mmCIF file of C-alpha atoms in Angstrom:
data_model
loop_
_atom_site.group_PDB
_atom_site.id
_atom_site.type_symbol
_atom_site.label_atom_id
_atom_site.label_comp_id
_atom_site.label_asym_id
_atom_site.label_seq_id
_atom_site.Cartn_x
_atom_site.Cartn_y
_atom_site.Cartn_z
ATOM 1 C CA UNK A 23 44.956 33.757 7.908
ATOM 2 C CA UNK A 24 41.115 33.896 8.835
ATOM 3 C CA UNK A 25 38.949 32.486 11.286
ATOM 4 C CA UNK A 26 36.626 30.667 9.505
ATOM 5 C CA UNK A 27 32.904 28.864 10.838
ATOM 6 C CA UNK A 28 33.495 24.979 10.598
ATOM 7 C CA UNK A 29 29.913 25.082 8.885
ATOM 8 C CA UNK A 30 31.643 27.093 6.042
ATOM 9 C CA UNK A 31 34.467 25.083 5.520
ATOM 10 C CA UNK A 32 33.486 22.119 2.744
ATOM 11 C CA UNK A 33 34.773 18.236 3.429
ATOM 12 C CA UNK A 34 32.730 16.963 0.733
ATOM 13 C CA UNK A 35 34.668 17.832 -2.210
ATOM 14 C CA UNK A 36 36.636 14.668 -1.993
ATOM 15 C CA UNK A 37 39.571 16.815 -0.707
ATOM 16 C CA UNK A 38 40.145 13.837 1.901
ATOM 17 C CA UNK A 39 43.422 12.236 0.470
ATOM 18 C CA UNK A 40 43.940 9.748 3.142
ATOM 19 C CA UNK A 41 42.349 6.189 3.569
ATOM 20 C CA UNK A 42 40.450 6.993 6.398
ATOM 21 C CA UNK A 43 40.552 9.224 9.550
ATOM 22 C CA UNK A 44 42.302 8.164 12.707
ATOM 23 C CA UNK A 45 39.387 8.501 15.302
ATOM 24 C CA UNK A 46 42.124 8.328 18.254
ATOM 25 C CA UNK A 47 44.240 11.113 16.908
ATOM 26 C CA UNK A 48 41.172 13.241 16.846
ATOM 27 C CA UNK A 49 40.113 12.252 19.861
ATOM 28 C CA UNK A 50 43.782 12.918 21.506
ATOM 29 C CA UNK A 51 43.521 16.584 19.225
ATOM 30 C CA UNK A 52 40.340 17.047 20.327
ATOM 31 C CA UNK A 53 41.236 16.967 24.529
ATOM 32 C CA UNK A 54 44.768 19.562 23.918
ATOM 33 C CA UNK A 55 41.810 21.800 22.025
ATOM 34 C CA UNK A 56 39.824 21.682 25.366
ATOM 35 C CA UNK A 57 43.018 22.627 27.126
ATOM 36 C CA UNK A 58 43.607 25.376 25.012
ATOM 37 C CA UNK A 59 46.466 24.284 23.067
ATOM 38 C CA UNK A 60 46.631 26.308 20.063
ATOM 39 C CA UNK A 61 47.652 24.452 16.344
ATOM 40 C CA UNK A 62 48.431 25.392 13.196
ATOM 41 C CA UNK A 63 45.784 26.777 10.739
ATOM 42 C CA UNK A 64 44.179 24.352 8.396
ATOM 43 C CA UNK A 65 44.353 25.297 4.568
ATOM 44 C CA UNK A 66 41.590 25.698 2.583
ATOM 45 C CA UNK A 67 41.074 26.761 -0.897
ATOM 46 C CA UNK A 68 38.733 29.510 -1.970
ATOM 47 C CA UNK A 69 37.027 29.595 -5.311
ATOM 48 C CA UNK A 70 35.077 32.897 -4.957
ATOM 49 C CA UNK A 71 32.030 30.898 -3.560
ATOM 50 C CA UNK A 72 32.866 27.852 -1.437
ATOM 51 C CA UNK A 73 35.690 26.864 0.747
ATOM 52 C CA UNK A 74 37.524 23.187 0.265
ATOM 53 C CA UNK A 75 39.223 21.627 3.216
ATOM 54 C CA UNK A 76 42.434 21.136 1.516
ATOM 55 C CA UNK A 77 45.140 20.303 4.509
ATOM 56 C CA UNK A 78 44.070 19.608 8.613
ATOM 57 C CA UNK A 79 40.964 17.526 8.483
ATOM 58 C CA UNK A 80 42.111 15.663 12.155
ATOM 59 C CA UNK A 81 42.123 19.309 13.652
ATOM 60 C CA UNK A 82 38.935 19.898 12.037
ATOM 61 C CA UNK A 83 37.354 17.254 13.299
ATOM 62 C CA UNK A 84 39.089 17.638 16.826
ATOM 63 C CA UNK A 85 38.045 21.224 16.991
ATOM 64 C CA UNK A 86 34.554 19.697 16.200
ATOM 65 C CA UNK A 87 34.482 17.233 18.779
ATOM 66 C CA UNK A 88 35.597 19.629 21.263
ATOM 67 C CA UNK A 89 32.229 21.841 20.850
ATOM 68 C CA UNK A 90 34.374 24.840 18.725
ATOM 69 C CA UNK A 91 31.828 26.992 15.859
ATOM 70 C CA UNK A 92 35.241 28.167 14.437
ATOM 71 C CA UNK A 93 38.900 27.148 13.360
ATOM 72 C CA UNK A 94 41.776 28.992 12.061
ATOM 73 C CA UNK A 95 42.621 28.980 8.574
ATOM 74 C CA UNK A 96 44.903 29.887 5.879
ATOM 75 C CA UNK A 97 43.240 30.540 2.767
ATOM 76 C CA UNK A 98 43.992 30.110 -0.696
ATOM 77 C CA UNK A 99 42.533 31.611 -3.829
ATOM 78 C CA UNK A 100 41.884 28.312 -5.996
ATOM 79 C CA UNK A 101 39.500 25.779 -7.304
ATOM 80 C CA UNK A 102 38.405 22.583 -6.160
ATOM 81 C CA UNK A 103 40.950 20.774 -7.952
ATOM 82 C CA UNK A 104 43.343 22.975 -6.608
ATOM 83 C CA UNK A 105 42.684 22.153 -3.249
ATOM 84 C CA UNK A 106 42.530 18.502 -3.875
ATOM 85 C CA UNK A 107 45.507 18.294 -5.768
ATOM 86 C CA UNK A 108 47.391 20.044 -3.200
ATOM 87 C CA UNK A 109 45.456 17.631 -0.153
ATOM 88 C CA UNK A 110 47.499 14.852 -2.205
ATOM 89 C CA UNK A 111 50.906 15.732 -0.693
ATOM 90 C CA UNK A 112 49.898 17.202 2.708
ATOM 91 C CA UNK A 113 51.004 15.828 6.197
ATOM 92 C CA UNK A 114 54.174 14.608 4.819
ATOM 93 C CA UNK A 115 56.238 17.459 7.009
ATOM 94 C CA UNK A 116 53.941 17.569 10.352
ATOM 95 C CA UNK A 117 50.651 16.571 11.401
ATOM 96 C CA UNK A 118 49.925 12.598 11.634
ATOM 97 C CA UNK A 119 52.023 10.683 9.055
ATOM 98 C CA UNK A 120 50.223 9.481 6.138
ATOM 99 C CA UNK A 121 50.351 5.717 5.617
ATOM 100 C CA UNK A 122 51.253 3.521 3.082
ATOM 101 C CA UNK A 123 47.473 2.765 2.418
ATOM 102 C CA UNK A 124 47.349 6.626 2.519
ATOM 103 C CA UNK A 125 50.716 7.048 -0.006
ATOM 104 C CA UNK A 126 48.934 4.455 -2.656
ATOM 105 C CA UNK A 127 45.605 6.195 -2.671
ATOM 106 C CA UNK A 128 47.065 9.808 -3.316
ATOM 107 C CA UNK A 129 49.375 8.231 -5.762
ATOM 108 C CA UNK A 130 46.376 6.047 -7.727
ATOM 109 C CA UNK A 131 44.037 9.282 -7.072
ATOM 110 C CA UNK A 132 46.331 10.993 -10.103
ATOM 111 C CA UNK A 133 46.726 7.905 -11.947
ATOM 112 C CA UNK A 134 42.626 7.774 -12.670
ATOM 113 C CA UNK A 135 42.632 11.337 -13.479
ATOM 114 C CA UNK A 136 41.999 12.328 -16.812
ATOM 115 C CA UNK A 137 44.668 15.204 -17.102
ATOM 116 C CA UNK A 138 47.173 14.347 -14.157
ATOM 117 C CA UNK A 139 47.915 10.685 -15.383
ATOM 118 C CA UNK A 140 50.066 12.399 -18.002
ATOM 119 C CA UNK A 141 52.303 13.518 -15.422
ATOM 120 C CA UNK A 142 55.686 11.911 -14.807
ATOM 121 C CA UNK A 143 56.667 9.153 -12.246
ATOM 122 C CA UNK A 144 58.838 11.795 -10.756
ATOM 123 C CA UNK A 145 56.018 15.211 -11.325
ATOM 124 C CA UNK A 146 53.508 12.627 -9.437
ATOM 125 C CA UNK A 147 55.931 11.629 -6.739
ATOM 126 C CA UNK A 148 56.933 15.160 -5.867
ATOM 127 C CA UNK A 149 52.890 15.992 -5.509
ATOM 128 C CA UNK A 150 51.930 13.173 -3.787
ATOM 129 C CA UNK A 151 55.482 13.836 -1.365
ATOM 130 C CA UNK A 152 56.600 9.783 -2.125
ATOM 131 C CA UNK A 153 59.415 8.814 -4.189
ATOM 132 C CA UNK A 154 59.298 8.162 -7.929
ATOM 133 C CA UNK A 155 59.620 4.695 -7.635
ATOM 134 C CA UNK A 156 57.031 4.245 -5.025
ATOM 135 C CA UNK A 157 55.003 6.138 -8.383
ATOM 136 C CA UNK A 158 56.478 3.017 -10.819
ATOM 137 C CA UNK A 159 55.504 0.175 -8.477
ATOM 138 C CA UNK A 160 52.043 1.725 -8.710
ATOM 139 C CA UNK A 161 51.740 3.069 -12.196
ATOM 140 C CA UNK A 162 53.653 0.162 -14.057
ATOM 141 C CA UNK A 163 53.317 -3.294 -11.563
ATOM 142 C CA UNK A 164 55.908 -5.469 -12.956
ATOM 143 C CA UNK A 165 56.239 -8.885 -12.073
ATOM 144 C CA UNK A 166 58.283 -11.957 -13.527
ATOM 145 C CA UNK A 167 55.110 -14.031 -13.672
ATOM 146 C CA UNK A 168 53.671 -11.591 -16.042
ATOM 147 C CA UNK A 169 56.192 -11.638 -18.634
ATOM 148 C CA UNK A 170 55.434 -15.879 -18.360
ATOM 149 C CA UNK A 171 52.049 -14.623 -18.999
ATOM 150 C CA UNK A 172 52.092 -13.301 -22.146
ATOM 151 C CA UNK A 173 53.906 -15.905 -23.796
ATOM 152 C CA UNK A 174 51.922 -18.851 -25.819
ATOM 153 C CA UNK A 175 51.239 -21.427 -24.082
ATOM 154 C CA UNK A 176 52.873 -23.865 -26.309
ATOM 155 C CA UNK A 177 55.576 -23.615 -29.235
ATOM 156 C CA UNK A 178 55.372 -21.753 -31.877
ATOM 157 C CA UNK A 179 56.312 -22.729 -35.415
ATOM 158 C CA UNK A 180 57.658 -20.604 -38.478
ATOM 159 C CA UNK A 181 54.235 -20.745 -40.213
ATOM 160 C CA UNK A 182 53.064 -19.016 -36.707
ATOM 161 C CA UNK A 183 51.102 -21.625 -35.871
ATOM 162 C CA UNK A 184 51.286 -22.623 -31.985
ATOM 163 C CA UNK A 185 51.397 -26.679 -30.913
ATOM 164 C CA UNK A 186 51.826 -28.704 -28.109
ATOM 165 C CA UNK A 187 51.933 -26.656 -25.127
ATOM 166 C CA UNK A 188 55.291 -26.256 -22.820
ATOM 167 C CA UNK A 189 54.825 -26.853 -19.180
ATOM 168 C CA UNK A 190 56.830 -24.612 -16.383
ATOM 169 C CA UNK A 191 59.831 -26.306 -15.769
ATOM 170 C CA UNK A 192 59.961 -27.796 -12.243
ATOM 171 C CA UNK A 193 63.167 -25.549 -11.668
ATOM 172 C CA UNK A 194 61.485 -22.590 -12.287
ATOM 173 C CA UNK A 195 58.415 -23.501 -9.857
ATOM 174 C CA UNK A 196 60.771 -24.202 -6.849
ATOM 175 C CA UNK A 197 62.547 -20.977 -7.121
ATOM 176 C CA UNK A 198 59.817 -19.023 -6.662
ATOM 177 C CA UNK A 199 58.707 -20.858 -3.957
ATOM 178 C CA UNK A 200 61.949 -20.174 -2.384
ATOM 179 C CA UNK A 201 61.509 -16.227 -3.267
ATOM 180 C CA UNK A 202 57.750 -16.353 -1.323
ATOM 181 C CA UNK A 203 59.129 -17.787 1.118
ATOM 182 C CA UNK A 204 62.697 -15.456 1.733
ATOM 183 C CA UNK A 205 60.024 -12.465 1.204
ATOM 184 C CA UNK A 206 57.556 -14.222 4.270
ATOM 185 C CA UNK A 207 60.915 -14.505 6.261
ATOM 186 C CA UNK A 208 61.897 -10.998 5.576
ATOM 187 C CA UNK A 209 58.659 -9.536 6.557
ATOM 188 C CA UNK A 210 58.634 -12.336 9.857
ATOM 189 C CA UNK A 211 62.449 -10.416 10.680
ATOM 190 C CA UNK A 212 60.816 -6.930 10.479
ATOM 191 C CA UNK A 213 58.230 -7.551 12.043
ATOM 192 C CA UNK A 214 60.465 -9.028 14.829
ATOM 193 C CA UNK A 215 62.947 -6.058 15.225
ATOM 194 C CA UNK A 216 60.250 -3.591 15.303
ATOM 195 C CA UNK A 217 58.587 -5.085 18.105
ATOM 196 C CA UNK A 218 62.041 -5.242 19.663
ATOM 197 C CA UNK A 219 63.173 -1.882 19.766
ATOM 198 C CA UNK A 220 62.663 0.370 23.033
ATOM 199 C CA UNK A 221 60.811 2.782 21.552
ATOM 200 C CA UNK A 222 56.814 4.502 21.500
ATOM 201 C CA UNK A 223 54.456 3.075 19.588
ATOM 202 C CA UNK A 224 54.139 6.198 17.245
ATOM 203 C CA UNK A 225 58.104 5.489 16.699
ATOM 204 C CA UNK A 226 57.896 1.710 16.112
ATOM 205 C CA UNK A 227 55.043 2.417 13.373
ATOM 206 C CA UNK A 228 57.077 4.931 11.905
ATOM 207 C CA UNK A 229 59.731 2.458 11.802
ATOM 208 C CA UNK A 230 57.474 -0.261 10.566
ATOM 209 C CA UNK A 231 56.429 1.950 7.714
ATOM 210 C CA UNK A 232 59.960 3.207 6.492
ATOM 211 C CA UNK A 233 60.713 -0.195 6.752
ATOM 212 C CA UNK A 234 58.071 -1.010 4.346
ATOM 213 C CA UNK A 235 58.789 1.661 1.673
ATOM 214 C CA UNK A 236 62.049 0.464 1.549
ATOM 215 C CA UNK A 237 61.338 -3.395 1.082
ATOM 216 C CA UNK A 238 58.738 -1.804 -1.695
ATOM 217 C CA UNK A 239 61.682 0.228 -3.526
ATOM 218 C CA UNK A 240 64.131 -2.550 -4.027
ATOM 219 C CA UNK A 241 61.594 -5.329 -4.879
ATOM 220 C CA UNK A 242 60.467 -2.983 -7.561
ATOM 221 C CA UNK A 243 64.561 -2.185 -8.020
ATOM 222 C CA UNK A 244 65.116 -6.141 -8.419
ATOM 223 C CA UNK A 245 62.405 -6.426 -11.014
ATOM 224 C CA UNK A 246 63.550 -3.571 -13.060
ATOM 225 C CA UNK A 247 67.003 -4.891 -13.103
ATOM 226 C CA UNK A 248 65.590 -8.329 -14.064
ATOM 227 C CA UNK A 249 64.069 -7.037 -17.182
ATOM 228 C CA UNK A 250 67.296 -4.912 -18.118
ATOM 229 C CA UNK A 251 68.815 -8.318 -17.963
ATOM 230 C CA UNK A 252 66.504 -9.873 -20.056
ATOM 231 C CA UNK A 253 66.372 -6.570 -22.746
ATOM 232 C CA UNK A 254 70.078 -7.336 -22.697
ATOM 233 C CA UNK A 255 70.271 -11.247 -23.495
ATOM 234 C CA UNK A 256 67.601 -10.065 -26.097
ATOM 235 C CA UNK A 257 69.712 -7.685 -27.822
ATOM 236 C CA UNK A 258 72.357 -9.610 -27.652
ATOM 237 C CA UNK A 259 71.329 -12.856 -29.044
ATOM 238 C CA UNK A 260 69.648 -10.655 -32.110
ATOM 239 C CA UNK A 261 73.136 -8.928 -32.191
ATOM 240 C CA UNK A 262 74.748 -12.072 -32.397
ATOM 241 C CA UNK A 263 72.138 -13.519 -35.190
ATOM 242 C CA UNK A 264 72.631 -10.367 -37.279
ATOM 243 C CA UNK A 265 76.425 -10.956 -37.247
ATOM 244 C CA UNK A 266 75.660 -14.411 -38.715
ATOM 245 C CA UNK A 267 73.476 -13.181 -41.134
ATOM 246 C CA UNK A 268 76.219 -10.402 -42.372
ATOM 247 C CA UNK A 269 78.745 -13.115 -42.233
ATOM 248 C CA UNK A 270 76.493 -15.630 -44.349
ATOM 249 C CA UNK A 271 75.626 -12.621 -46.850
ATOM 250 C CA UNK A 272 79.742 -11.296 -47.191
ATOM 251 C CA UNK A 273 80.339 -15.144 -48.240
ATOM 252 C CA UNK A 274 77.729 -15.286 -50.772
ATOM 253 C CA UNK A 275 79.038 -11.982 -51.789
ATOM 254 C CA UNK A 276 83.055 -13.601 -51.966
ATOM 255 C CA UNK A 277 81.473 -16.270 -53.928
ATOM 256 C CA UNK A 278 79.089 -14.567 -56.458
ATOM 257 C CA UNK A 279 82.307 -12.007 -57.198
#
């Protein structure tokens, strides 16, 4: 650990994984500072010339506001991409919870990157510190009205020529109506019970937000098992057209013989 100049310490490396900082958590850091309260080091990485705020960038800016020149710090030898790679995953163990707007943007910061989109749902999830699926919903948005979507709009004859166009059945139109609306009541409910609860305001939006990850993982759960259902009726109905052609083709065989 060092004590390091807050003048030396770079924030402009795009090291900043979060949506944006929470002015009244650094103001609320920046008072215990006055008092003395001591916190944990920041981390920043060290490529031989610069140093990259990596982890601690409220208690940077608290020990800022508070009139400090320096702030403890544990250093790592690494590069820039080093330290924002690891900034992706930080604060999920202490500091001020990341967000769900904060979650998304770590998550879609290694999805636009030329080397770490290769990663896994699961390599991803573990160095952004969300689940793998929260990674899927990002990565690969699936959505019933998108398999409509890429269907013609119209039927499609054996020469592979498309006609008159099909309309959405009325059916399918009211039912997801009905599924907005169950999803507006379920969010209406959570809201309601988190405003209920005797608890702090840090614990209801705690709540709030677990609340929300979970909604997140089994919509994207009910979607996945919607198109295992419809890979299955596909396989089956070409399973059950291949037996017909194998039946047709042992007859001919019976009768040719």
């Amino acid at each position: 650990m060092k004590v390091l100049n807050l003048q030396a310490i770079r924030i402009d490396g795009g090291t900043q994984a979060r949506e944006q900082i929470n002015q009244e958590c650094v103001s609320d850091y920046a008072e215990l500072v006055k008092e003395g309260v001591v916190f944990p080091p920041v981390r920043v990485f060290f490529d031989g010339t610069d140093y990259y705020l990596a982890d601690g960038f409220h208690r940077y800016f608290a020990h800022q506001n508070a009139g400090k020149a320096s702030i403890a710090a544990d250093v790592v030898n690494g590069t820039l991409r080093d330290a924002i790679l690891d900034s992706l995953g930080a604060n999920a163990n202490h500091g001020l919870r990341p967000t769900n707007a904060d979650k998304r943007k770590a998550v879609q910061t290694m999805l636009d990157d030329f080397e770490w989109s290769d990663f896994s749902d699961r390599e991803i999830a573990r160095a952004c510190n969300v689940s793998h699926v929260f990674v899927a919903s990002i990565r690969r948005p699936k959505d019933p009205a998108a398999v409509k979507a890429i269907k013609p709009s119209g039927n499609v004859s054996k020469s592979g020529n498309v006609t008159s166009p099909v309309e959405e059945p009325e059916d399918t139109q009211r039912e997801e109506a009905v599924q907005q609306l169950v999803a507006e009541n379920e969010r209406l409910n959570d809201r309601l019970a988190v405003e209920a609860m005797d608890a702090s305001e840090d614990e209801k939006l705690l709540a709030k937000e677990t609340i929300d990850d979970l909604r997140e993982e089994v919509r994207v759960l009910r979607i996945e098992n919607e198109s295992l259902k419809i890979s299955r009726d596909t396989y089956q109905a070409e399973n059950a057209s291949m037996k017909k052609q194998i039946a047709s083709l042992q007859r001919k065989a019976k009768e040719a013989a």
